[in-house]
Short mmCIF file of C-alpha atoms and ligand atoms in Angstrom, two decimals:
data_model
loop_
_atom_site.label_atom_id
_atom_site.label_comp_id
_atom_site.label_asym_id
_atom_site.label_seq_id
_atom_site.Cartn_x
_atom_site.Cartn_y
_atom_site.Cartn_z
CA MET A 1 -48.12 269.71 -19.59
CA ASN A 2 -51.31 267.68 -19.83
CA LYS A 3 -52.15 265.12 -17.18
CA VAL A 4 -51.05 262.10 -19.20
CA GLU A 5 -47.66 263.63 -19.91
CA GLU A 6 -47.42 264.58 -16.26
CA ILE A 7 -48.07 261.02 -15.10
CA LYS A 8 -45.49 259.71 -17.54
CA THR A 9 -42.94 262.28 -16.42
CA ILE A 10 -43.45 261.73 -12.70
CA SER A 11 -43.51 257.94 -12.96
CA GLY A 12 -40.87 257.61 -15.66
CA VAL A 13 -42.94 254.69 -16.95
CA ASN A 14 -43.67 253.72 -20.54
CA PRO A 15 -47.16 252.13 -20.30
CA LEU A 16 -46.97 250.86 -23.89
CA LYS A 17 -44.61 248.12 -22.77
CA CYS A 18 -47.47 246.44 -20.86
CA MET A 19 -48.60 243.11 -22.31
CA LYS A 20 -51.62 242.87 -19.98
CA CYS A 21 -50.58 239.65 -18.33
CA GLY A 22 -52.17 240.70 -15.03
CA LYS A 23 -49.29 239.55 -12.87
CA CYS A 24 -49.16 242.93 -11.14
CA SER A 25 -52.78 242.74 -10.07
CA ALA A 26 -52.40 239.12 -8.99
CA SER A 27 -49.50 240.17 -6.73
CA CYS A 28 -51.17 243.21 -5.24
CA PRO A 29 -52.08 243.03 -1.52
CA SER A 30 -54.59 245.86 -2.05
CA PHE A 31 -56.32 244.26 -5.04
CA ASN A 32 -59.67 243.89 -3.22
CA GLU A 33 -59.64 247.50 -2.09
CA MET A 34 -58.99 248.95 -5.53
CA ASP A 35 -61.72 249.97 -7.96
CA ILE A 36 -59.20 250.31 -10.80
CA LYS A 37 -56.72 247.43 -10.55
CA PRO A 38 -52.97 247.86 -11.10
CA HIS A 39 -52.91 246.43 -14.65
CA GLN A 40 -55.94 248.59 -15.55
CA PHE A 41 -54.15 251.65 -14.22
CA VAL A 42 -51.56 251.19 -16.92
CA THR A 43 -54.26 250.88 -19.57
CA TYR A 44 -56.01 254.06 -18.40
CA VAL A 45 -52.78 255.97 -19.00
CA ILE A 46 -52.51 254.49 -22.49
CA ASN A 47 -56.10 255.60 -23.12
CA ASP A 48 -55.41 259.12 -21.87
CA ASP A 49 -57.98 258.79 -19.09
CA VAL A 50 -56.09 260.27 -16.16
CA GLU A 51 -59.22 261.96 -14.81
CA ALA A 52 -60.66 258.55 -13.90
CA LEU A 53 -57.45 257.61 -12.13
CA ALA A 54 -57.41 260.80 -10.11
CA ASN A 55 -60.98 260.14 -9.01
CA SER A 56 -60.44 256.47 -8.22
CA LYS A 57 -59.98 255.01 -4.74
CA SER A 58 -56.97 253.06 -5.97
CA ALA A 59 -54.48 255.90 -5.82
CA TRP A 60 -54.99 255.96 -2.04
CA LYS A 61 -54.93 252.20 -1.57
CA CYS A 62 -51.49 251.39 -2.97
CA LEU A 63 -49.06 250.42 -0.20
CA SER A 64 -45.86 250.90 -2.20
CA CYS A 65 -44.94 247.31 -1.39
CA PHE A 66 -43.27 246.95 -4.82
CA ALA A 67 -44.62 243.44 -5.41
CA CYS A 68 -46.00 244.50 -8.80
CA ILE A 69 -42.72 246.15 -9.72
CA GLU A 70 -40.79 243.04 -8.74
CA ARG A 71 -42.99 240.67 -10.70
CA CYS A 72 -43.82 242.57 -13.88
CA PRO A 73 -42.17 240.65 -16.73
CA ARG A 74 -42.00 243.81 -18.86
CA ASP A 75 -40.55 246.17 -16.27
CA VAL A 76 -43.54 248.52 -16.53
CA LYS A 77 -43.54 249.42 -12.82
CA PRO A 78 -47.31 249.86 -12.28
CA GLY A 79 -46.75 250.89 -8.64
CA LYS A 80 -44.92 253.95 -9.93
CA VAL A 81 -47.86 254.89 -12.15
CA ILE A 82 -50.23 254.67 -9.21
CA ASP A 83 -47.90 256.73 -7.03
CA ALA A 84 -47.66 259.34 -9.78
CA ALA A 85 -51.47 259.66 -9.84
CA ARG A 86 -51.31 260.21 -6.11
CA GLN A 87 -48.56 262.77 -6.49
CA ILE A 88 -50.64 264.73 -8.96
CA LEU A 89 -53.42 264.84 -6.34
CA ILE A 90 -51.35 265.76 -3.31
CA ARG A 91 -49.46 268.44 -5.19
CA GLN A 92 -52.74 270.34 -5.56
CA ARG A 93 -53.87 272.53 -2.73
CA GLY A 94 -56.71 271.01 -0.73
CA GLN A 95 -56.27 267.55 -2.21
CA GLU A 96 -53.97 266.00 0.39
CA GLY A 97 -55.13 262.77 1.98
CA LEU A 98 -54.34 263.71 5.57
CA SER A 99 -54.91 267.07 7.21
CA ALA A 100 -52.72 268.35 10.04
CA ASP A 101 -55.59 268.52 12.52
CA GLU A 102 -56.72 264.94 12.06
CA ILE A 103 -53.26 263.57 12.92
CA PRO A 104 -53.21 263.75 16.77
CA ALA A 105 -56.28 261.50 17.03
CA LEU A 106 -54.60 258.86 14.84
CA LEU A 107 -51.55 258.43 17.06
CA ASP A 108 -51.06 256.23 20.10
CA GLU A 109 -48.31 255.53 22.65
CA GLU A 110 -46.48 253.14 20.38
CA THR A 111 -46.73 254.91 17.01
CA PRO A 112 -43.23 254.88 15.52
CA GLN A 113 -41.85 258.11 13.98
CA GLN A 114 -41.38 256.11 10.82
CA LEU A 115 -45.16 255.80 10.45
CA LEU A 116 -45.67 259.52 10.85
CA MET A 117 -42.85 260.42 8.47
CA SER A 118 -44.04 257.93 5.85
CA ALA A 119 -47.63 259.13 6.14
CA PHE A 120 -46.51 262.72 5.64
CA ARG A 121 -44.76 261.71 2.44
CA LYS A 122 -47.59 259.57 1.15
CA TYR A 123 -50.56 261.79 1.98
CA ARG A 124 -49.19 265.30 1.85
CA ARG A 125 -46.84 267.46 -0.04
CA MET B 1 -13.57 247.41 11.26
CA LYS B 2 -15.39 250.73 11.39
CA TYR B 3 -18.57 251.68 9.58
CA SER B 4 -20.48 254.89 9.23
CA TYR B 5 -23.83 254.44 10.89
CA PHE B 6 -27.21 255.93 10.05
CA PRO B 7 -29.48 255.19 13.03
CA GLY B 8 -32.63 256.86 11.72
CA CYS B 9 -35.23 258.84 13.62
CA THR B 10 -37.24 255.89 14.91
CA LEU B 11 -34.24 254.15 16.41
CA ARG B 12 -33.55 257.29 18.35
CA ASN B 13 -36.95 257.09 19.89
CA LYS B 14 -39.56 254.31 19.86
CA ALA B 15 -37.15 251.70 18.59
CA LYS B 16 -34.31 252.33 21.00
CA ASP B 17 -33.87 248.59 21.52
CA LEU B 18 -33.09 248.14 17.87
CA ASP B 19 -30.35 250.77 18.12
CA ASP B 20 -28.80 250.00 21.55
CA TYR B 21 -28.43 246.30 20.90
CA ALA B 22 -27.12 246.87 17.39
CA ARG B 23 -24.25 248.94 18.76
CA ALA B 24 -23.50 246.71 21.74
CA CYS B 25 -23.51 243.54 19.62
CA ALA B 26 -21.28 245.17 17.03
CA GLU B 27 -18.61 245.87 19.67
CA LYS B 28 -18.86 242.30 20.90
CA LEU B 29 -18.44 240.99 17.35
CA GLY B 30 -15.48 243.24 16.60
CA PHE B 31 -16.87 246.07 14.52
CA THR B 32 -17.80 249.64 15.38
CA LEU B 33 -20.72 251.75 14.24
CA GLU B 34 -19.66 255.38 14.05
CA GLU B 35 -22.76 257.53 13.95
CA LEU B 36 -22.72 260.13 11.18
CA THR B 37 -22.66 263.68 12.44
CA ASP B 38 -25.66 265.78 11.43
CA TRP B 39 -27.76 263.10 9.80
CA GLN B 40 -31.39 263.92 9.07
CA CYS B 41 -34.39 261.64 8.76
CA CYS B 42 -34.54 259.99 5.35
CA GLY B 43 -38.31 260.46 5.22
CA GLY B 44 -39.30 256.84 5.72
CA VAL B 45 -40.36 256.17 2.14
CA TYR B 46 -38.33 256.42 -1.02
CA PRO B 47 -39.70 259.27 -3.17
CA LEU B 48 -40.83 257.39 -6.28
CA GLY B 49 -41.43 260.43 -8.46
CA ALA B 50 -38.70 260.85 -11.07
CA ASP B 51 -38.92 264.64 -10.60
CA GLU B 52 -38.41 264.62 -6.81
CA ILE B 53 -35.05 265.95 -5.67
CA ALA B 54 -35.42 267.87 -2.40
CA SER B 55 -36.87 264.85 -0.60
CA LYS B 56 -33.80 262.81 -1.55
CA LEU B 57 -31.21 265.26 -0.25
CA PRO B 58 -31.09 264.07 3.40
CA SER B 59 -30.08 260.66 2.08
CA VAL B 60 -27.48 262.13 -0.27
CA ARG B 61 -25.97 264.03 2.64
CA ALA B 62 -25.69 260.85 4.68
CA LEU B 63 -24.20 258.94 1.76
CA ASN B 64 -21.67 261.65 1.08
CA GLY B 65 -20.75 261.74 4.79
CA ALA B 66 -19.82 258.06 4.59
CA LYS B 67 -17.91 258.62 1.36
CA GLU B 68 -15.84 261.37 2.96
CA LYS B 69 -14.90 259.04 5.79
CA GLN B 70 -14.19 256.28 3.27
CA GLN B 71 -16.49 253.95 5.13
CA ASP B 72 -19.43 251.77 4.17
CA LEU B 73 -22.74 253.11 5.47
CA VAL B 74 -24.69 250.77 7.75
CA ALA B 75 -28.40 251.00 8.55
CA VAL B 76 -30.42 248.77 10.85
CA CYS B 77 -33.98 249.91 10.10
CA SER B 78 -35.36 248.31 6.93
CA ALA B 79 -36.86 251.60 5.79
CA CYS B 80 -33.68 253.65 6.21
CA TYR B 81 -31.76 250.96 4.39
CA HIS B 82 -34.29 250.94 1.57
CA VAL B 83 -34.33 254.70 1.11
CA LEU B 84 -30.54 255.12 1.34
CA LYS B 85 -29.88 252.32 -1.08
CA ARG B 86 -32.38 253.52 -3.68
CA VAL B 87 -31.22 257.12 -3.52
CA ASN B 88 -27.67 255.87 -3.86
CA ASP B 89 -28.67 253.94 -6.95
CA ASP B 90 -30.20 257.13 -8.40
CA MET B 91 -27.03 259.07 -7.64
CA ALA B 92 -24.92 256.45 -9.38
CA ASN B 93 -27.13 255.73 -12.37
CA VAL B 94 -29.69 258.46 -13.06
CA ALA B 95 -27.88 261.36 -14.69
CA ASP B 96 -30.68 263.87 -14.20
CA ILE B 97 -31.01 263.21 -10.45
CA GLN B 98 -27.25 263.14 -10.02
CA THR B 99 -26.85 266.53 -11.68
CA ARG B 100 -29.72 268.27 -9.97
CA ALA B 101 -28.94 266.89 -6.50
CA ASN B 102 -25.31 267.94 -6.83
CA ASN B 103 -26.38 271.42 -7.94
CA TYR B 104 -28.30 271.80 -4.69
CA MET B 105 -25.65 270.29 -2.50
CA ALA B 106 -22.65 272.21 -3.89
CA LEU B 107 -20.15 269.78 -2.36
CA SER B 108 -16.41 270.24 -2.81
CA GLU B 109 -16.52 267.12 -4.98
CA PRO B 110 -19.79 265.93 -6.59
CA TYR B 111 -21.36 262.81 -5.14
CA LYS B 112 -21.89 260.02 -7.66
CA GLY B 113 -23.00 257.06 -5.60
CA GLU B 114 -19.54 256.08 -4.37
CA ALA B 115 -20.62 255.00 -0.88
CA LYS B 116 -21.74 251.45 -0.26
CA VAL B 117 -24.90 250.92 1.78
CA LEU B 118 -25.07 247.83 3.97
CA HIS B 119 -27.79 246.48 6.16
CA TYR B 120 -26.58 245.26 9.56
CA LEU B 121 -27.63 241.74 8.58
CA GLU B 122 -25.36 241.96 5.54
CA VAL B 123 -22.47 242.91 7.79
CA LEU B 124 -23.21 239.80 9.85
CA ARG B 125 -23.45 237.61 6.76
CA ASP B 126 -20.67 239.02 4.58
CA LYS B 127 -18.16 240.59 6.97
CA VAL B 128 -18.52 238.75 10.28
CA GLY B 129 -19.80 235.54 8.69
CA PHE B 130 -22.61 233.43 10.16
CA ASP B 131 -20.18 230.59 11.01
CA ASN B 132 -18.06 232.99 12.98
CA LEU B 133 -21.16 234.49 14.61
CA LYS B 134 -22.23 231.01 15.67
CA LYS B 135 -18.92 230.50 17.46
CA GLN B 136 -19.48 233.63 19.52
CA VAL B 137 -22.93 232.62 20.75
CA VAL B 138 -22.91 232.05 24.51
CA ASN B 139 -26.65 231.52 25.02
CA PRO B 140 -27.84 229.46 22.07
CA LEU B 141 -31.56 229.96 21.53
CA THR B 142 -32.11 226.21 21.47
CA GLY B 143 -35.66 225.01 21.06
CA ARG B 144 -37.06 228.38 19.97
CA LYS B 145 -39.04 228.33 16.71
CA ILE B 146 -38.66 231.70 15.06
CA GLY B 147 -40.25 233.02 11.89
CA ALA B 148 -38.35 235.62 9.86
CA TYR B 149 -40.57 238.48 8.76
CA TYR B 150 -38.92 240.24 5.83
CA GLY B 151 -41.77 242.45 4.67
CA CYS B 152 -41.13 244.48 1.54
CA LEU B 153 -38.49 247.10 2.00
CA LEU B 154 -35.43 244.91 2.53
CA LEU B 155 -36.11 242.90 -0.60
CA ARG B 156 -37.90 244.88 -3.29
CA PRO B 157 -37.19 245.90 -5.94
CA GLY B 158 -34.57 243.17 -6.04
CA SER B 159 -32.71 244.76 -8.94
CA VAL B 160 -31.80 247.75 -6.75
CA MET B 161 -31.85 246.29 -3.26
CA ASN B 162 -29.71 243.27 -4.10
CA PHE B 163 -30.15 242.13 -0.54
CA ASP B 164 -31.27 238.56 -1.07
CA ASP B 165 -33.51 236.57 -3.42
CA PRO B 166 -36.68 238.71 -3.26
CA GLU B 167 -39.00 235.71 -3.67
CA ASN B 168 -37.14 233.19 -1.55
CA PRO B 169 -34.81 234.94 0.87
CA THR B 170 -32.62 233.03 3.32
CA ILE B 171 -30.51 235.57 5.20
CA MET B 172 -32.75 235.84 8.26
CA GLU B 173 -33.24 232.09 8.46
CA ASP B 174 -29.46 231.63 8.35
CA PHE B 175 -29.15 234.26 11.05
CA ILE B 176 -31.72 232.49 13.25
CA ARG B 177 -29.89 229.20 12.74
CA ALA B 178 -26.55 230.77 13.69
CA LEU B 179 -28.11 231.79 17.01
CA GLY B 180 -29.09 228.19 17.72
CA ALA B 181 -32.84 228.55 17.12
CA GLU B 182 -34.96 226.83 14.51
CA PRO B 183 -36.15 229.03 11.61
CA VAL B 184 -39.78 228.62 10.61
CA VAL B 185 -40.36 229.17 6.90
CA TYR B 186 -43.94 230.30 6.17
CA PRO B 187 -45.46 231.61 2.96
CA TYR B 188 -46.30 235.18 3.97
CA ARG B 189 -42.88 236.19 5.23
CA ASN B 190 -42.27 238.65 2.37
CA GLU B 191 -45.84 239.98 2.07
CA CYS B 192 -46.63 243.55 3.04
CA CYS B 193 -48.05 244.42 6.47
CA GLY B 194 -49.79 247.49 5.08
CA GLY B 195 -46.97 249.89 5.93
CA TYR B 196 -48.04 253.51 6.33
CA ILE B 197 -51.71 252.79 5.52
CA SER B 198 -52.20 251.89 9.20
CA ILE B 199 -52.19 255.57 10.07
CA LYS B 200 -55.66 255.94 8.58
CA GLU B 201 -56.95 252.55 7.51
CA LYS B 202 -56.38 250.28 10.47
CA GLU B 203 -58.66 247.54 9.13
CA HIS B 204 -56.83 247.29 5.83
CA SER B 205 -53.51 246.82 7.57
CA ALA B 206 -55.08 244.52 10.17
CA ALA B 207 -56.34 242.11 7.50
CA LEU B 208 -52.89 241.90 5.91
CA CYS B 209 -51.16 241.46 9.28
CA ARG B 210 -53.51 238.71 10.38
CA ARG B 211 -52.78 236.75 7.20
CA ILE B 212 -49.09 236.98 8.00
CA THR B 213 -49.25 236.06 11.68
CA ASP B 214 -51.86 233.32 11.15
CA SER B 215 -49.63 231.80 8.51
CA ALA B 216 -46.59 231.91 10.82
CA ALA B 217 -48.55 230.53 13.77
CA GLY B 218 -49.88 227.75 11.55
CA PHE B 219 -46.30 226.67 10.95
CA GLN B 220 -45.71 226.69 14.74
CA ALA B 221 -43.59 229.83 15.00
CA ASP B 222 -43.48 231.06 18.59
CA CYS B 223 -42.30 234.52 17.63
CA LEU B 224 -41.50 236.65 14.57
CA VAL B 225 -38.35 238.62 14.02
CA THR B 226 -38.16 241.89 12.07
CA ALA B 227 -35.80 244.76 11.26
CA CYS B 228 -38.55 247.32 10.74
CA PRO B 229 -40.23 249.41 13.48
CA LEU B 230 -43.35 249.86 11.38
CA CYS B 231 -43.71 246.13 10.68
CA LYS B 232 -43.38 245.56 14.42
CA TYR B 233 -46.01 248.15 15.26
CA ASN B 234 -48.49 246.88 12.68
CA LEU B 235 -48.02 243.20 13.49
CA GLU B 236 -48.15 243.74 17.26
CA ASN B 237 -51.41 245.64 16.95
CA ASN B 238 -53.00 242.69 15.25
CA SER B 239 -51.60 239.56 16.82
CA GLU B 240 -50.77 237.81 20.08
CA LEU B 241 -47.55 236.50 18.58
CA PRO B 242 -44.48 238.22 20.08
CA ILE B 243 -42.64 240.38 17.50
CA VAL B 244 -38.98 241.07 18.27
CA TYR B 245 -36.19 242.98 16.59
CA PHE B 246 -33.39 240.84 15.20
CA THR B 247 -30.92 242.80 17.32
CA GLU B 248 -32.75 241.71 20.48
CA LEU B 249 -32.31 238.05 19.54
CA LEU B 250 -28.69 238.69 18.72
CA ALA B 251 -28.14 240.39 22.08
CA GLU B 252 -29.75 237.46 23.90
CA ALA B 253 -27.57 234.94 22.09
CA LEU B 254 -24.40 236.95 22.68
CA GLY B 255 -25.18 237.28 26.39
CA ILE B 256 -25.73 241.03 26.25
CA LYS B 257 -29.42 240.89 27.00
CA GLU B 258 -31.12 238.66 29.54
CA VAL B 259 -32.84 235.71 27.89
CA ARG B 260 -36.63 235.97 28.02
S1 LIG C 1 -47.38 242.78 -14.78
FE1 LIG C 1 -46.52 244.34 -16.15
S2 LIG C 1 -46.93 243.58 -18.20
FE2 LIG C 1 -48.23 242.43 -16.80
S3 LIG C 1 -50.16 243.57 -16.76
FE3 LIG C 1 -48.94 244.33 -15.08
S4 LIG C 1 -47.87 246.06 -15.92
FE4 LIG C 1 -48.62 244.92 -17.65
S1 LIG C 2 -46.99 248.68 -5.06
FE1 LIG C 2 -49.14 249.22 -4.88
S2 LIG C 2 -50.06 248.48 -6.75
FE2 LIG C 2 -48.09 247.50 -6.60
S3 LIG C 2 -48.54 245.57 -5.61
FE3 LIG C 2 -47.98 246.99 -3.99
S4 LIG C 2 -49.90 247.84 -3.30
FE4 LIG C 2 -50.29 246.87 -5.28
S1 LIG C 3 -36.63 255.37 7.55
FE1 LIG C 3 -37.58 255.69 9.24
S2 LIG C 3 -36.49 255.48 10.87
FE2 LIG C 3 -35.29 255.65 9.10
S3 LIG C 3 -34.78 257.82 9.28
FE3 LIG C 3 -36.24 257.52 7.93
S4 LIG C 3 -38.18 257.71 8.89
FE4 LIG C 3 -36.66 257.64 10.29
S1 LIG C 4 -43.82 245.02 5.65
FE1 LIG C 4 -44.82 246.75 6.11
S2 LIG C 4 -43.65 248.12 7.37
FE2 LIG C 4 -42.52 246.44 6.78
S3 LIG C 4 -41.42 246.86 5.10
FE3 LIG C 4 -43.37 246.34 4.17
S4 LIG C 4 -44.67 247.94 4.35
FE4 LIG C 4 -42.87 248.36 5.50
#
C-alpha cells in the first residue's frame, strides 16, 4: 500500500469532501504551533504529498481535542488525518516520539496515570 | 438502582478523591456503583485509527461485562467515559470493527454495542434528577462562584458522545446550581487544556491552560470544577485558581466531606 492509501485507510477519511472553508484551522488550539495547518493537511493528502506531512511538525502538535472534527461542515475529520500521519510514523521502528528512557525525567509527584497512558498511545506503538 | 462501574486506572491512584466521593455520594443518593471485576485500563485516548483493534479490546471487555450483568456502565473520569462510549459506538455501528473484535474475544455471544455508557453526571441529571439532588443538599454551597470546565472529551465529537450541546453545554452549570452555588459561564470552558502534550511540551499546554483560567478568573470564578484528572493536573500546574473534582463539590454539599 502506498502512503496515501495508508493514510486514507487508517483515517477512514475521504479528503475530496473538503471544501476548504478553513473552519478546522480556525478552531484548532495548536494552529500557531503547526507548520502545515489542519485544512492544508487535507489538501496534502489530495495532492499525494504524504512525505511532507510525515516530515512536518504538525503531526506531533495535534492534541486530539476534536474541535476540527466537531466543526467541519463536510464531516471530513481533519484530526483523524493528522493522527493517521502520526500513526504511520510511530508504527516505524525508531520513529516514536517518546523513548522509554526519557520518561522518568518527565514525571512528577502529581502526574496522573492517565497522562502516562495517553502519552504511550500518542507517542509510541 | 445498580450500575456497573468502571473506575479507571487514575481513579485508583492519583485521583482517589474522584472515586471515593463518587461511590459515597451514590449511596447517599440511592444508587450503587458495582465495580466490574477484572477491568483493564482503557488506554486514556480513543484509538482513532480505523485499523486499530487490539487497543480497543479492554473497553469491549468492560462493555460486555456490563451487558452480561444487564446494567448500564458508569464512568466518572471524562477520558474513560470518552473511550468507552466511542468504542461502544464502533461495536454497534462499524461492521469491520465489530467482526474483528468479536473474533478476538470469542465470547459466548458476540458483543454488538448493547451496553449503555453513562457518565456519573448523566446519572445525576437523568436518573436522580437535579431537582431531586437539590432537595438532598444539606450544605448548600451558597455564595461560591464556580466555573465548569468541560474540556474536550466529555463533549466531542457530539454526534457520538451525545452528552450535551458540544458548543454550549449546560449540565455542569445545572449541577453547580443544584448544589446551591452560582455557575460562572466563561468562553473557554470547552477549549482544550493541551491534554497529553504536557508530558513533553509543558509550555504549549501552559499557554492553553492560562487562557482558560484567565478567562474564568476574569468572570470572577473562585474555582473550577472538572471530571478529568488530566485537566486538573494541567490546569493546576498553570494557575492559582483552585481546581476541584465535581464529586468533591457533591460530597461537600451532601455533607459527606467537610466544607472547605
Ligand atoms: S473544516 Fe472541513 S471542509 Fe472546512 S477546510 Fe477543514 S476539512 Fe475542509
Ligand atoms: S484535533 Fe488536532 S487538528 Fe483538530 S483542532 Fe484539535 S488539535 Fe487541531
Ligand atoms: S481513561 Fe484514564 S483513567 Fe480511565 S482507565 Fe483509561 S487511562 Fe485510566
Ligand atoms: S481538556 Fe485536556 S485533559 Fe481535559 S479533556 Fe481535553 S485534553 Fe483532556
